[in-house]
mmCIF file of C-alpha atoms in Angstrom:
data_model
loop_
_atom_site.group_PDB
_atom_site.id
_atom_site.type_symbol
_atom_site.label_atom_id
_atom_site.label_comp_id
_atom_site.label_asym_id
_atom_site.label_seq_id
_atom_site.Cartn_x
_atom_site.Cartn_y
_atom_site.Cartn_z
ATOM 1 C CA MET O 7 219.522 -92.301 64.445
ATOM 2 C CA THR O 8 215.873 -92.621 63.365
ATOM 3 C CA GLU O 9 214.897 -90.675 66.470
ATOM 4 C CA LEU O 10 217.339 -87.862 65.509
ATOM 5 C CA MET O 11 216.084 -87.904 61.914
ATOM 6 C CA ASN O 12 212.570 -87.503 63.115
ATOM 7 C CA LEU O 13 213.631 -84.522 65.169
ATOM 8 C CA TYR O 14 215.377 -82.991 62.153
ATOM 9 C CA VAL O 15 212.112 -83.454 60.113
ATOM 10 C CA ALA O 16 209.957 -81.902 62.888
ATOM 11 C CA TYR O 17 212.268 -78.926 63.291
ATOM 12 C CA SER O 18 212.544 -78.412 59.551
ATOM 13 C CA ILE O 19 208.762 -78.189 59.349
ATOM 14 C CA ILE O 20 208.624 -75.702 62.293
ATOM 15 C CA TRP O 21 211.392 -73.544 60.842
ATOM 16 C CA VAL O 22 209.998 -73.581 57.396
ATOM 17 C CA GLY O 23 206.653 -72.573 58.976
ATOM 18 C CA LEU O 24 208.211 -69.690 60.863
ATOM 19 C CA PHE O 25 210.203 -68.633 57.803
ATOM 20 C CA LEU O 26 207.010 -68.587 55.651
ATOM 21 C CA TYR O 27 205.310 -66.508 58.346
ATOM 22 C CA ILE O 28 208.110 -63.958 58.191
ATOM 23 C CA ILE O 29 207.781 -63.799 54.419
ATOM 24 C CA LYS O 30 204.001 -63.459 54.749
ATOM 25 C CA ILE O 31 204.241 -60.387 57.068
ATOM 26 C CA HIS O 32 206.765 -58.758 54.763
ATOM 27 C CA LEU O 33 204.504 -59.382 51.725
ATOM 28 C CA ASP O 34 201.611 -57.910 53.744
ATOM 29 C CA GLN O 35 203.694 -54.822 54.436
ATOM 30 C CA ARG O 36 204.576 -54.479 50.716
ATOM 31 C CA LYS O 37 200.941 -54.770 49.796
ATOM 32 C CA LEU O 38 199.964 -52.108 52.332
ATOM 33 C CA LEU O 39 202.691 -49.739 51.130
ATOM 34 C CA LYS O 40 201.479 -50.098 47.587
ATOM 35 C CA GLU O 41 197.878 -49.304 48.660
ATOM 36 C CA ILE O 42 199.034 -46.230 50.586
ATOM 37 C CA LYS O 43 200.952 -45.037 47.514
ATOM 38 C CA LEU O 44 197.911 -45.576 45.339
ATOM 39 C CA LEU O 45 195.627 -43.699 47.743
ATOM 40 C CA LYS O 46 198.035 -40.758 47.965
ATOM 41 C CA GLU O 47 198.131 -40.587 44.204
ATOM 42 C CA THR O 48 194.321 -40.519 44.171
ATOM 43 C CA ILE O 49 194.330 -37.672 46.622
ATOM 44 C CA ASP O 50 196.904 -35.778 44.548
ATOM 45 C CA GLY O 51 194.837 -36.391 41.431
ATOM 46 C CA LYS O 52 191.707 -34.984 43.176
ATOM 47 C CA LYS O 53 193.607 -31.921 44.270
ATOM 48 C CA GLY O 54 194.954 -31.465 40.687
ATOM 49 C CA ASN O 55 191.357 -31.665 39.262
ATOM 50 C CA LYS O 56 190.161 -29.059 41.736
ATOM 51 C CA ASN O 57 192.928 -26.685 40.717
ATOM 52 C CA LEU O 58 192.027 -26.899 37.056
ATOM 53 C CA MET Z 29 218.561 -44.934 64.479
ATOM 54 C CA ASP Z 30 216.499 -45.709 61.398
ATOM 55 C CA LYS Z 31 213.792 -48.288 61.987
ATOM 56 C CA ASN Z 32 214.855 -50.297 58.955
ATOM 57 C CA TYR Z 33 218.377 -50.646 60.400
ATOM 58 C CA ILE Z 34 216.920 -51.833 63.737
ATOM 59 C CA LYS Z 35 214.816 -54.363 61.853
ATOM 60 C CA LEU Z 36 217.768 -55.539 59.828
ATOM 61 C CA ILE Z 37 220.014 -55.862 62.928
ATOM 62 C CA LEU Z 38 217.324 -57.790 64.771
ATOM 63 C CA LEU Z 39 216.725 -60.111 61.820
ATOM 64 C CA GLY Z 40 220.439 -60.715 61.440
ATOM 65 C CA LEU Z 41 220.855 -61.389 65.127
ATOM 66 C CA ALA Z 42 217.819 -63.706 65.146
ATOM 67 C CA ILE Z 43 219.210 -65.772 62.242
ATOM 68 C CA LEU Z 44 222.634 -65.932 63.790
ATOM 69 C CA PHE Z 45 221.382 -66.933 67.142
ATOM 70 C CA MET Z 46 218.994 -69.461 65.649
ATOM 71 C CA LEU Z 47 221.800 -71.114 63.673
ATOM 72 C CA VAL Z 48 224.015 -71.211 66.733
ATOM 73 C CA SER Z 49 221.210 -72.581 68.928
ATOM 74 C CA ILE Z 50 220.468 -75.358 66.307
ATOM 75 C CA TYR Z 51 224.143 -76.237 66.339
ATOM 76 C CA LEU Z 52 224.189 -76.257 70.139
ATOM 77 C CA ALA Z 53 220.966 -78.272 70.429
ATOM 78 C CA PHE Z 54 221.896 -80.887 67.817
ATOM 79 C CA ILE Z 55 225.680 -81.177 67.909
ATOM 80 C CA TYR Z 56 227.279 -79.410 70.885
ATOM 81 C CA THR Z 57 225.125 -80.880 73.700
ATOM 82 C CA PRO Z 58 225.349 -84.609 74.471
ATOM 83 C CA ALA Z 59 222.321 -86.873 74.215
ATOM 84 C CA HIS Z 60 220.405 -87.215 77.484
ATOM 85 C CA GLU Z 61 221.383 -90.296 79.588
ATOM 86 C CA THR Z 62 217.919 -91.794 79.800
ATOM 87 C CA MET Z 63 215.861 -90.036 77.092
ATOM 88 C CA GLY Z 64 218.442 -90.088 74.321
ATOM 89 C CA ASP Z 65 218.300 -87.703 71.356
ATOM 90 C CA VAL Z 66 214.608 -86.905 71.789
ATOM 91 C CA GLN Z 67 215.554 -84.712 74.800
ATOM 92 C CA ARG Z 68 217.039 -82.221 72.236
ATOM 93 C CA ILE Z 69 213.455 -81.056 71.589
ATOM 94 C CA PHE Z 70 213.561 -79.476 75.028
ATOM 95 C CA TYR Z 71 215.671 -76.433 73.855
ATOM 96 C CA PHE Z 72 213.110 -75.314 71.371
ATOM 97 C CA HIS Z 73 210.090 -76.461 73.430
ATOM 98 C CA VAL Z 74 211.045 -74.381 76.489
ATOM 99 C CA SER Z 75 211.981 -71.324 74.343
ATOM 100 C CA SER Z 76 208.703 -71.410 72.495
ATOM 101 C CA ALA Z 77 206.804 -71.750 75.771
ATOM 102 C CA TRP Z 78 208.803 -68.800 77.256
ATOM 103 C CA ILE Z 79 207.942 -66.614 74.245
ATOM 104 C CA SER Z 80 204.260 -67.394 74.560
ATOM 105 C CA TYR Z 81 204.380 -66.447 78.245
ATOM 106 C CA LEU Z 82 206.296 -63.284 77.380
ATOM 107 C CA ALA Z 83 203.855 -62.437 74.575
ATOM 108 C CA PHE Z 84 200.805 -62.896 76.749
ATOM 109 C CA GLY Z 85 202.530 -60.807 79.440
ATOM 110 C CA ILE Z 86 203.047 -58.023 77.002
ATOM 111 C CA THR Z 87 199.334 -58.255 76.088
ATOM 112 C CA PHE Z 88 198.492 -57.956 79.767
ATOM 113 C CA ILE Z 89 200.684 -54.787 80.264
ATOM 114 C CA ALA Z 90 199.500 -53.302 76.955
ATOM 115 C CA GLY Z 91 195.896 -53.927 78.003
ATOM 116 C CA LEU Z 92 196.427 -52.063 81.282
ATOM 117 C CA PHE Z 93 198.021 -49.173 79.425
ATOM 118 C CA TYR Z 94 195.152 -49.085 76.928
ATOM 119 C CA LEU Z 95 192.523 -48.960 79.728
ATOM 120 C CA LYS Z 96 194.461 -46.146 81.376
ATOM 121 C CA SER Z 97 195.200 -44.019 78.272
ATOM 122 C CA GLN Z 98 192.594 -45.126 75.705
ATOM 123 C CA GLU Z 99 195.332 -44.980 73.110
ATOM 124 C CA PHE Z 100 194.865 -47.450 70.242
ATOM 125 C CA LYS Z 101 198.559 -48.086 69.889
ATOM 126 C CA TRP Z 102 198.426 -50.175 73.129
ATOM 127 C CA ASP Z 103 195.605 -52.141 71.681
ATOM 128 C CA SER Z 104 197.589 -52.868 68.495
ATOM 129 C CA ILE Z 105 200.578 -54.001 70.587
ATOM 130 C CA ALA Z 106 198.320 -56.278 72.762
ATOM 131 C CA PHE Z 107 196.642 -57.815 69.691
ATOM 132 C CA ILE Z 108 199.913 -58.397 67.755
ATOM 133 C CA SER Z 109 201.485 -59.937 70.860
ATOM 134 C CA VAL Z 110 198.637 -62.379 71.151
ATOM 135 C CA GLU Z 111 198.949 -63.396 67.480
ATOM 136 C CA ILE Z 112 202.735 -64.098 67.900
ATOM 137 C CA GLY Z 113 202.228 -65.695 71.312
ATOM 138 C CA LEU Z 114 199.659 -68.096 69.920
ATOM 139 C CA ILE Z 115 202.088 -69.199 67.219
ATOM 140 C CA PHE Z 116 204.813 -70.014 69.804
ATOM 141 C CA CYS Z 117 202.277 -71.538 72.182
ATOM 142 C CA THR Z 118 201.219 -73.836 69.280
ATOM 143 C CA ILE Z 119 204.866 -74.751 68.645
ATOM 144 C CA ALA Z 120 205.352 -75.470 72.427
ATOM 145 C CA ILE Z 121 202.323 -77.740 72.453
ATOM 146 C CA ILE Z 122 203.345 -79.602 69.285
ATOM 147 C CA THR Z 123 206.979 -80.072 70.354
ATOM 148 C CA GLY Z 124 205.800 -81.071 73.724
ATOM 149 C CA ALA Z 125 203.441 -83.732 72.263
ATOM 150 C CA LEU Z 126 206.268 -85.061 70.012
ATOM 151 C CA TRP Z 127 208.515 -85.466 73.112
ATOM 152 C CA ALA Z 128 205.693 -87.019 75.094
ATOM 153 C CA GLU Z 129 204.997 -89.608 72.399
ATOM 154 C CA ALA Z 130 208.718 -90.641 72.402
ATOM 155 C CA VAL Z 131 209.097 -90.768 76.181
ATOM 156 C CA TRP Z 132 205.590 -91.583 77.576
ATOM 157 C CA GLY Z 133 204.295 -93.434 74.580
ATOM 158 C CA VAL Z 134 201.297 -91.126 74.168
ATOM 159 C CA PHE Z 135 201.013 -87.648 72.742
ATOM 160 C CA TRP Z 136 198.901 -86.246 75.542
ATOM 161 C CA ILE Z 137 198.011 -87.020 79.162
ATOM 162 C CA TRP Z 138 194.804 -85.209 80.155
ATOM 163 C CA GLU Z 139 195.381 -85.669 83.885
ATOM 164 C CA ASP Z 140 198.602 -83.658 83.775
ATOM 165 C CA MET Z 141 197.815 -80.097 84.872
ATOM 166 C CA LYS Z 142 200.699 -78.568 83.057
ATOM 167 C CA LEU Z 143 199.477 -79.919 79.696
ATOM 168 C CA PHE Z 144 195.883 -79.108 80.598
ATOM 169 C CA LEU Z 145 196.509 -75.534 81.633
ATOM 170 C CA THR Z 146 198.711 -74.855 78.602
ATOM 171 C CA LEU Z 147 195.783 -76.004 76.354
ATOM 172 C CA VAL Z 148 193.428 -73.825 78.359
ATOM 173 C CA LEU Z 149 195.879 -70.945 77.876
ATOM 174 C CA TRP Z 150 195.931 -71.557 74.125
ATOM 175 C CA LEU Z 151 192.160 -71.715 73.974
ATOM 176 C CA ILE Z 152 191.807 -68.485 76.046
ATOM 177 C CA TYR Z 153 193.827 -66.540 73.433
ATOM 178 C CA ILE Z 154 192.039 -68.166 70.540
ATOM 179 C CA ALA Z 155 188.817 -66.911 72.222
ATOM 180 C CA TYR Z 156 190.561 -63.421 72.480
ATOM 181 C CA LEU Z 157 190.953 -63.373 68.734
ATOM 182 C CA ALA Z 158 187.408 -64.580 68.139
ATOM 183 C CA LEU Z 159 186.041 -61.949 70.505
ATOM 184 C CA ARG Z 160 187.892 -59.237 68.692
ATOM 185 C CA THR Z 161 186.595 -60.362 65.329
ATOM 186 C CA ASN Z 162 183.017 -60.142 66.542
ATOM 187 C CA ALA Z 163 183.266 -56.767 68.174
ATOM 188 C CA LYS Z 164 181.674 -54.055 66.130
ATOM 189 C CA SER Z 165 183.496 -50.777 66.738
ATOM 190 C CA LYS Z 166 187.201 -50.193 67.110
ATOM 191 C CA GLN Z 167 186.593 -48.926 70.626
ATOM 192 C CA SER Z 168 184.723 -51.983 71.796
ATOM 193 C CA LYS Z 169 187.246 -54.245 70.087
ATOM 194 C CA ALA Z 170 190.059 -52.527 72.028
ATOM 195 C CA LYS Z 171 188.199 -52.423 75.330
ATOM 196 C CA LEU Z 172 187.060 -56.006 75.197
ATOM 197 C CA GLY Z 173 190.521 -57.086 74.063
ATOM 198 C CA ALA Z 174 192.221 -55.267 76.927
ATOM 199 C CA ILE Z 175 189.883 -56.750 79.528
ATOM 200 C CA PHE Z 176 190.053 -60.252 78.125
ATOM 201 C CA GLY Z 177 193.895 -59.917 77.837
ATOM 202 C CA ILE Z 178 194.160 -58.918 81.481
ATOM 203 C CA ILE Z 179 191.859 -61.594 82.806
ATOM 204 C CA GLY Z 180 193.347 -64.274 80.494
ATOM 205 C CA PHE Z 181 196.751 -63.640 81.833
ATOM 206 C CA ILE Z 182 195.705 -65.149 85.143
ATOM 207 C CA CYS Z 183 196.190 -68.580 83.514
ATOM 208 C CA VAL Z 184 199.882 -67.829 82.643
ATOM 209 C CA PRO Z 185 201.466 -68.126 86.084
ATOM 210 C CA PHE Z 186 199.444 -71.321 86.737
ATOM 211 C CA SER Z 187 200.472 -72.844 83.438
ATOM 212 C CA PHE Z 188 204.119 -71.931 84.174
ATOM 213 C CA ALA Z 189 204.097 -73.282 87.697
ATOM 214 C CA ALA Z 190 201.745 -76.283 87.263
ATOM 215 C CA ASN Z 191 204.579 -78.869 87.089
ATOM 216 C CA ARG Z 192 206.075 -77.433 90.312
ATOM 217 C CA ILE Z 193 202.664 -77.265 92.139
ATOM 218 C CA TRP Z 194 201.164 -80.583 91.146
ATOM 219 C CA GLN Z 195 204.329 -82.547 90.318
ATOM 220 C CA GLN Z 196 202.661 -85.050 87.951
ATOM 221 C CA TYR Z 197 204.042 -86.225 84.614
ATOM 222 C CA HIS Z 198 205.562 -83.117 83.110
ATOM 223 C CA PRO Z 199 209.192 -82.895 84.140
ATOM 224 C CA THR Z 200 210.601 -79.934 86.011
ATOM 225 C CA VAL Z 201 214.039 -79.453 84.446
ATOM 226 C CA ILE Z 202 214.742 -75.938 85.496
ATOM 227 C CA ALA Z 203 214.282 -76.437 89.209
ATOM 228 C CA SER Z 204 216.288 -74.277 91.665
ATOM 229 C CA SER Z 205 218.294 -76.945 93.537
ATOM 230 C CA ARG Z 206 217.704 -80.181 91.663
ATOM 231 C CA GLY Z 207 218.104 -78.824 88.167
ATOM 232 C CA GLY Z 208 219.686 -81.835 86.672
ATOM 233 C CA LEU Z 209 220.998 -79.983 83.602
ATOM 234 C CA GLN Z 210 224.566 -80.216 82.494
ATOM 235 C CA ALA Z 211 226.423 -76.930 81.933
ATOM 236 C CA SER Z 212 226.390 -77.366 78.134
ATOM 237 C CA MET Z 213 222.660 -78.011 78.135
ATOM 238 C CA THR Z 214 222.004 -74.910 80.203
ATOM 239 C CA PHE Z 215 224.149 -72.929 77.809
ATOM 240 C CA ALA Z 216 222.277 -74.283 74.811
ATOM 241 C CA LEU Z 217 218.956 -73.468 76.463
ATOM 242 C CA ILE Z 218 220.068 -69.859 77.250
ATOM 243 C CA ILE Z 219 221.122 -69.258 73.685
ATOM 244 C CA SER Z 220 217.913 -70.772 72.408
ATOM 245 C CA VAL Z 221 215.836 -68.528 74.691
ATOM 246 C CA ILE Z 222 217.796 -65.474 73.592
ATOM 247 C CA SER Z 223 217.342 -66.355 69.923
ATOM 248 C CA PHE Z 224 213.544 -66.804 70.274
ATOM 249 C CA THR Z 225 213.309 -63.554 72.140
ATOM 250 C CA ILE Z 226 215.056 -61.717 69.372
ATOM 251 C CA LEU Z 227 212.799 -63.363 66.821
ATOM 252 C CA TYR Z 228 209.787 -62.323 68.872
ATOM 253 C CA LEU Z 229 210.970 -58.667 69.001
ATOM 254 C CA TYR Z 230 211.607 -58.675 65.248
ATOM 255 C CA LEU Z 231 208.104 -60.068 64.489
ATOM 256 C CA MET Z 232 206.545 -57.517 66.867
ATOM 257 C CA LEU Z 233 208.363 -54.611 65.179
ATOM 258 C CA VAL Z 234 207.330 -55.602 61.637
ATOM 259 C CA LYS Z 235 203.676 -56.318 62.615
ATOM 260 C CA ILE Z 236 203.444 -53.065 64.538
ATOM 261 C CA GLU Z 237 204.654 -51.280 61.462
ATOM 262 C CA ASN Z 238 201.994 -53.022 59.417
ATOM 263 C CA GLU Z 239 199.257 -51.978 61.842
ATOM 264 C CA LYS Z 240 200.486 -48.338 61.630
ATOM 265 C CA ILE Z 241 200.345 -48.487 57.778
ATOM 266 C CA LYS Z 242 196.788 -49.958 58.071
ATOM 267 C CA ASP Z 243 195.809 -47.042 60.321
ATOM 268 C CA THR Z 244 197.240 -44.513 57.861
ATOM 269 C CA ILE Z 245 195.308 -46.166 54.994
ATOM 270 C CA GLU Z 246 192.113 -45.901 57.007
ATOM 271 C CA GLU Z 247 192.820 -42.192 57.650
ATOM 272 C CA ILE Z 248 193.409 -41.510 54.013
ATOM 273 C CA LYS Z 249 190.320 -43.421 52.999
ATOM 274 C CA GLN Z 250 188.252 -41.341 55.429
ATOM 275 C CA GLN Z 251 189.807 -38.177 53.946
ATOM 276 C CA ILE Z 252 188.849 -39.277 50.444
ATOM 277 C CA GLY Z 253 185.396 -40.211 51.585
ATOM 278 C CA GLY Z 254 184.969 -36.831 53.370
#
Protein backbone atom coordinates (compact mmCIF):
# COMPACT_ATOMS: atom_id res chain seq x y z
CA MET A 1 0.00 0.00 0.00
CA THR A 2 2.89 2.36 0.78
CA GLU A 3 4.22 1.81 -2.73
CA LEU A 4 0.85 2.80 -4.18
CA MET A 5 0.63 5.81 -1.88
CA ASN A 6 4.05 6.96 -3.08
CA LEU A 7 2.80 6.66 -6.63
CA TYR A 8 -0.29 8.71 -5.82
CA VAL A 9 1.90 11.41 -4.28
CA ALA A 10 4.29 11.42 -7.25
CA TYR A 11 1.45 11.70 -9.73
CA SER A 12 -0.34 14.34 -7.75
CA ILE A 13 2.84 16.44 -7.90
CA ILE A 14 3.17 15.90 -11.66
CA TRP A 15 -0.49 16.68 -12.34
CA VAL A 16 -0.52 19.75 -10.14
CA GLY A 17 2.61 20.92 -11.98
CA LEU A 18 1.01 20.42 -15.37
CA PHE A 19 -2.19 22.08 -14.20
CA LEU A 20 -0.22 25.10 -12.93
CA TYR A 21 1.56 25.27 -16.28
CA ILE A 22 -1.80 25.38 -18.12
CA ILE A 23 -2.95 28.18 -15.77
CA LYS A 24 0.33 30.03 -16.38
CA ILE A 25 0.01 30.03 -20.17
CA HIS A 26 -3.58 31.23 -19.88
CA LEU A 27 -2.54 34.04 -17.53
CA ASP A 28 0.21 34.94 -20.02
CA GLN A 29 -2.39 35.13 -22.76
CA ARG A 30 -4.61 37.35 -20.64
CA LYS A 31 -1.71 39.68 -19.91
CA LEU A 32 -0.78 39.86 -23.60
CA LEU A 33 -4.36 40.60 -24.62
CA LYS A 34 -4.50 43.41 -22.06
CA GLU A 35 -1.26 44.83 -23.45
CA ILE A 36 -2.58 44.71 -27.02
CA LYS A 37 -5.76 46.49 -25.94
CA LEU A 38 -3.74 49.20 -24.22
CA LEU A 39 -1.51 49.68 -27.26
CA LYS A 40 -4.50 49.95 -29.57
CA GLU A 41 -6.01 52.56 -27.27
CA THR A 42 -2.71 54.48 -27.41
CA ILE A 43 -2.78 54.40 -31.22
CA ASP A 44 -6.40 55.57 -31.28
CA GLY A 45 -5.51 58.34 -28.83
CA LYS A 46 -2.64 59.48 -31.08
CA LYS A 47 -4.90 59.53 -34.10
CA GLY A 48 -7.50 61.50 -32.14
CA ASN A 49 -4.91 64.12 -31.16
CA LYS A 50 -3.81 64.52 -34.78
CA ASN A 51 -7.38 65.10 -35.86
CA LEU A 52 -7.86 67.91 -33.36
CA MET B 1 -14.92 26.43 -36.42
CA ASP B 2 -13.98 29.10 -33.89
CA LYS B 3 -10.53 28.58 -32.37
CA ASN B 4 -11.92 29.02 -28.88
CA TYR B 5 -14.31 26.13 -29.45
CA ILE B 6 -11.48 23.92 -30.69
CA LYS B 7 -9.46 24.85 -27.61
CA LEU B 8 -12.40 24.14 -25.32
CA ILE B 9 -13.10 20.79 -27.00
CA LEU B 10 -9.43 19.80 -26.78
CA LEU B 11 -9.23 20.79 -23.11
CA GLY B 12 -12.45 18.89 -22.33
CA LEU B 13 -11.19 15.81 -24.16
CA ALA B 14 -7.78 16.05 -22.48
CA ILE B 15 -9.35 16.22 -19.01
CA LEU B 16 -11.78 13.38 -19.80
CA PHE B 17 -9.10 11.11 -21.22
CA MET B 18 -6.72 11.96 -18.37
CA LEU B 19 -9.31 11.01 -15.76
CA VAL B 20 -10.06 7.78 -17.62
CA SER B 21 -6.36 6.98 -17.97
CA ILE B 22 -5.77 7.60 -14.25
CA TYR B 23 -8.68 5.26 -13.46
CA LEU B 24 -7.32 2.63 -15.86
CA ALA B 25 -3.76 2.90 -14.56
CA PHE B 26 -4.59 2.77 -10.87
CA ILE B 27 -7.80 0.72 -10.63
CA TYR B 28 -8.66 -1.13 -13.83
CA THR B 29 -5.31 -2.75 -14.58
CA PRO B 30 -3.96 -5.44 -12.26
CA ALA B 31 -0.69 -5.03 -10.40
CA HIS B 32 2.29 -6.49 -12.23
CA GLU B 33 3.23 -10.05 -11.23
CA THR B 34 6.83 -9.29 -10.31
CA MET B 35 7.07 -5.49 -10.00
CA GLY B 36 3.81 -4.93 -8.14
CA ASP B 37 2.10 -1.55 -8.04
CA VAL B 38 5.17 0.43 -9.03
CA GLN B 39 4.72 -0.84 -12.59
CA ARG B 40 1.69 1.46 -12.86
CA ILE B 41 4.12 4.31 -13.37
CA PHE B 42 4.77 2.84 -16.81
CA TYR B 43 1.52 4.20 -18.34
CA PHE B 44 2.52 7.80 -17.69
CA HIS B 45 6.24 7.27 -18.22
CA VAL B 46 5.80 5.82 -21.72
CA SER B 47 3.19 8.45 -22.66
CA SER B 48 5.43 11.32 -21.52
CA ALA B 49 8.37 9.89 -23.44
CA TRP B 50 6.15 9.51 -26.52
CA ILE B 51 5.08 13.16 -26.32
CA SER B 52 8.68 14.31 -26.01
CA TYR B 53 9.63 12.32 -29.14
CA LEU B 54 6.57 13.68 -30.96
CA ALA B 55 7.35 17.25 -29.88
CA PHE B 56 10.99 17.03 -30.99
CA GLY B 57 9.78 15.46 -34.25
CA ILE B 58 7.48 18.43 -34.82
CA THR B 59 10.45 20.73 -34.14
CA PHE B 60 12.45 18.83 -36.75
CA ILE B 61 9.68 19.16 -39.37
CA ALA B 62 8.99 22.81 -38.52
CA GLY B 63 12.75 23.49 -38.78
CA LEU B 64 12.81 22.04 -42.29
CA PHE B 65 9.79 24.12 -43.26
CA TYR B 66 11.40 27.25 -41.84
CA LEU B 67 14.62 26.73 -43.79
CA LYS B 68 12.59 26.22 -46.95
CA SER B 69 10.12 29.08 -46.58
CA GLN B 70 11.82 31.49 -44.11
CA GLU B 71 8.41 32.04 -42.52
CA PHE B 72 8.61 32.81 -38.81
CA LYS B 73 5.45 30.87 -38.00
CA TRP B 74 7.46 27.63 -38.47
CA ASP B 75 10.11 28.91 -36.08
CA SER B 76 7.43 29.65 -33.48
CA ILE B 77 5.99 26.15 -33.85
CA ALA B 78 9.48 24.60 -33.54
CA PHE B 79 10.32 26.66 -30.44
CA ILE B 80 7.01 26.02 -28.69
CA SER B 81 7.25 22.31 -29.42
CA VAL B 82 10.70 22.18 -27.80
CA GLU B 83 9.37 23.91 -24.69
CA ILE B 84 6.51 21.42 -24.34
CA GLY B 85 8.70 18.48 -25.34
CA LEU B 86 11.19 19.36 -22.61
CA ILE B 87 8.45 19.39 -19.97
CA PHE B 88 7.34 15.89 -20.96
CA CYS B 89 10.92 14.66 -21.34
CA THR B 90 11.55 15.84 -17.77
CA ILE B 91 8.44 13.99 -16.58
CA ALA B 92 9.61 10.84 -18.41
CA ILE B 93 13.05 11.06 -16.77
CA ILE B 94 11.61 11.68 -13.28
CA THR B 95 9.01 8.90 -13.52
CA GLY B 96 11.65 6.57 -14.94
CA ALA B 97 13.98 7.35 -12.03
CA LEU B 98 11.17 6.73 -9.52
CA TRP B 99 10.47 3.37 -11.12
CA ALA B 100 14.18 2.51 -11.24
CA GLU B 101 14.62 3.25 -7.56
CA ALA B 102 11.77 0.89 -6.68
CA VAL B 103 12.85 -1.92 -9.02
CA TRP B 104 16.65 -1.60 -9.37
CA GLY B 105 17.30 0.06 -6.02
CA VAL B 106 19.01 3.06 -7.65
CA PHE B 107 17.58 6.11 -9.40
CA TRP B 108 19.99 6.01 -12.32
CA ILE B 109 22.33 3.58 -14.08
CA TRP B 110 24.88 5.45 -16.18
CA GLU B 111 25.87 2.38 -18.18
CA ASP B 112 22.37 2.00 -19.60
CA MET B 113 22.31 3.55 -23.05
CA LYS B 114 18.56 4.24 -22.99
CA LEU B 115 18.89 6.36 -19.87
CA PHE B 116 22.07 7.99 -21.07
CA LEU B 117 20.71 8.91 -24.50
CA THR B 118 17.48 10.25 -23.03
CA LEU B 119 19.52 12.51 -20.77
CA VAL B 120 21.59 13.59 -23.79
CA LEU B 121 18.35 14.31 -25.65
CA TRP B 122 17.13 16.44 -22.76
CA LEU B 123 20.44 18.34 -22.67
CA ILE B 124 20.38 18.90 -26.46
CA TYR B 125 17.05 20.69 -26.24
CA ILE B 126 18.08 22.64 -23.15
CA ALA B 127 21.03 23.80 -25.31
CA TYR B 128 18.53 24.65 -28.07
CA LEU B 129 16.75 27.06 -25.70
CA ALA B 130 20.05 28.52 -24.48
CA LEU B 131 21.23 29.03 -28.05
CA ARG B 132 18.06 30.90 -28.97
CA THR B 133 18.32 33.12 -25.93
CA ASN B 134 21.83 34.19 -26.93
CA ALA B 135 21.10 34.80 -30.63
CA LYS B 136 20.78 38.50 -31.41
CA SER B 137 18.38 38.97 -34.29
CA LYS B 138 15.07 37.22 -34.91
CA GLN B 139 16.45 35.78 -38.16
CA SER B 140 19.55 34.29 -36.59
CA LYS B 141 17.47 32.96 -33.71
CA ALA B 142 15.17 31.20 -36.15
CA LYS B 143 17.94 29.92 -38.42
CA LEU B 144 20.10 28.60 -35.57
CA GLY B 145 17.01 27.07 -33.95
CA ALA B 146 16.00 25.33 -37.17
CA ILE B 147 19.47 23.90 -37.78
CA PHE B 148 19.90 22.84 -34.16
CA GLY B 149 16.40 21.32 -34.09
CA ILE B 150 17.15 19.29 -37.20
CA ILE B 151 20.55 18.06 -36.04
CA GLY B 152 19.33 17.45 -32.49
CA PHE B 153 16.59 15.18 -33.75
CA ILE B 154 19.23 12.60 -34.74
CA CYS B 155 19.33 11.60 -31.08
CA VAL B 156 15.57 10.81 -30.95
CA PRO B 157 15.55 7.49 -32.88
CA PHE B 158 18.63 6.34 -30.94
CA SER B 159 17.01 7.21 -27.63
CA PHE B 160 13.83 5.42 -28.72
CA ALA B 161 15.58 2.28 -29.95
CA ALA B 162 18.42 2.14 -27.39
CA ASN B 163 16.81 -0.59 -25.26
CA ARG B 164 16.22 -2.69 -28.37
CA ILE B 165 19.73 -2.16 -29.75
CA TRP B 166 21.81 -2.56 -26.59
CA GLN B 167 19.38 -4.64 -24.48
CA GLN B 168 20.80 -3.58 -21.11
CA TYR B 169 18.79 -2.66 -18.01
CA HIS B 170 15.87 -0.67 -19.40
CA PRO B 171 13.01 -3.09 -20.13
CA THR B 172 11.53 -3.41 -23.61
CA VAL B 173 7.85 -3.79 -22.87
CA ILE B 174 6.38 -2.93 -26.22
CA ALA B 175 8.30 -5.50 -28.22
CA SER B 176 6.75 -6.94 -31.34
CA SER B 177 6.58 -10.63 -30.47
CA ARG B 178 7.45 -10.84 -26.77
CA GLY B 179 5.39 -7.92 -25.65
CA GLY B 180 4.48 -9.36 -22.27
CA LEU B 181 1.61 -6.91 -21.73
CA GLN B 182 -1.84 -8.06 -20.74
CA ALA B 183 -4.74 -6.80 -22.87
CA SER B 184 -5.97 -4.51 -20.06
CA MET B 185 -2.47 -3.00 -19.70
CA THR B 186 -2.19 -2.38 -23.43
CA PHE B 187 -5.59 -0.71 -23.40
CA ALA B 188 -4.63 1.52 -20.45
CA LEU B 189 -1.40 2.46 -22.22
CA ILE B 190 -3.21 3.37 -25.46
CA ILE B 191 -5.70 5.59 -23.59
CA SER B 192 -2.86 7.22 -21.68
CA VAL B 193 -0.94 7.93 -24.90
CA ILE B 194 -4.08 9.40 -26.51
CA SER B 195 -4.73 11.63 -23.49
CA PHE B 196 -1.17 12.96 -23.46
CA THR B 197 -1.33 13.59 -27.21
CA ILE B 198 -4.53 15.62 -26.82
CA LEU B 199 -2.91 17.58 -23.98
CA TYR B 200 0.10 18.27 -26.19
CA LEU B 201 -2.13 19.56 -29.00
CA TYR B 202 -4.00 21.78 -26.57
CA LEU B 203 -0.81 23.26 -25.12
CA MET B 204 0.57 23.83 -28.61
CA LEU B 205 -2.59 25.65 -29.68
CA VAL B 206 -2.62 27.99 -26.69
CA LYS B 207 1.11 28.72 -26.89
CA ILE B 208 0.98 29.37 -30.65
CA GLU B 209 -1.84 31.82 -30.00
CA ASN B 210 0.32 33.54 -27.37
CA GLU B 211 3.21 33.83 -29.82
CA LYS B 212 0.90 35.38 -32.43
CA ILE B 213 -0.31 37.94 -29.90
CA LYS B 214 3.32 38.74 -29.02
CA ASP B 215 4.09 39.31 -32.72
CA THR B 216 1.08 41.62 -33.05
CA ILE B 217 2.25 43.58 -30.00
CA GLU B 218 5.69 43.97 -31.59
CA GLU B 219 4.10 45.23 -34.83
CA ILE B 220 1.96 47.76 -32.97
CA LYS B 221 4.98 48.93 -30.96
CA GLN B 222 6.90 49.47 -34.18
CA GLN B 223 3.97 51.42 -35.59
CA ILE B 224 3.87 53.65 -32.53
CA GLY B 225 7.63 54.07 -32.63
CA GLY B 226 7.52 54.93 -36.33
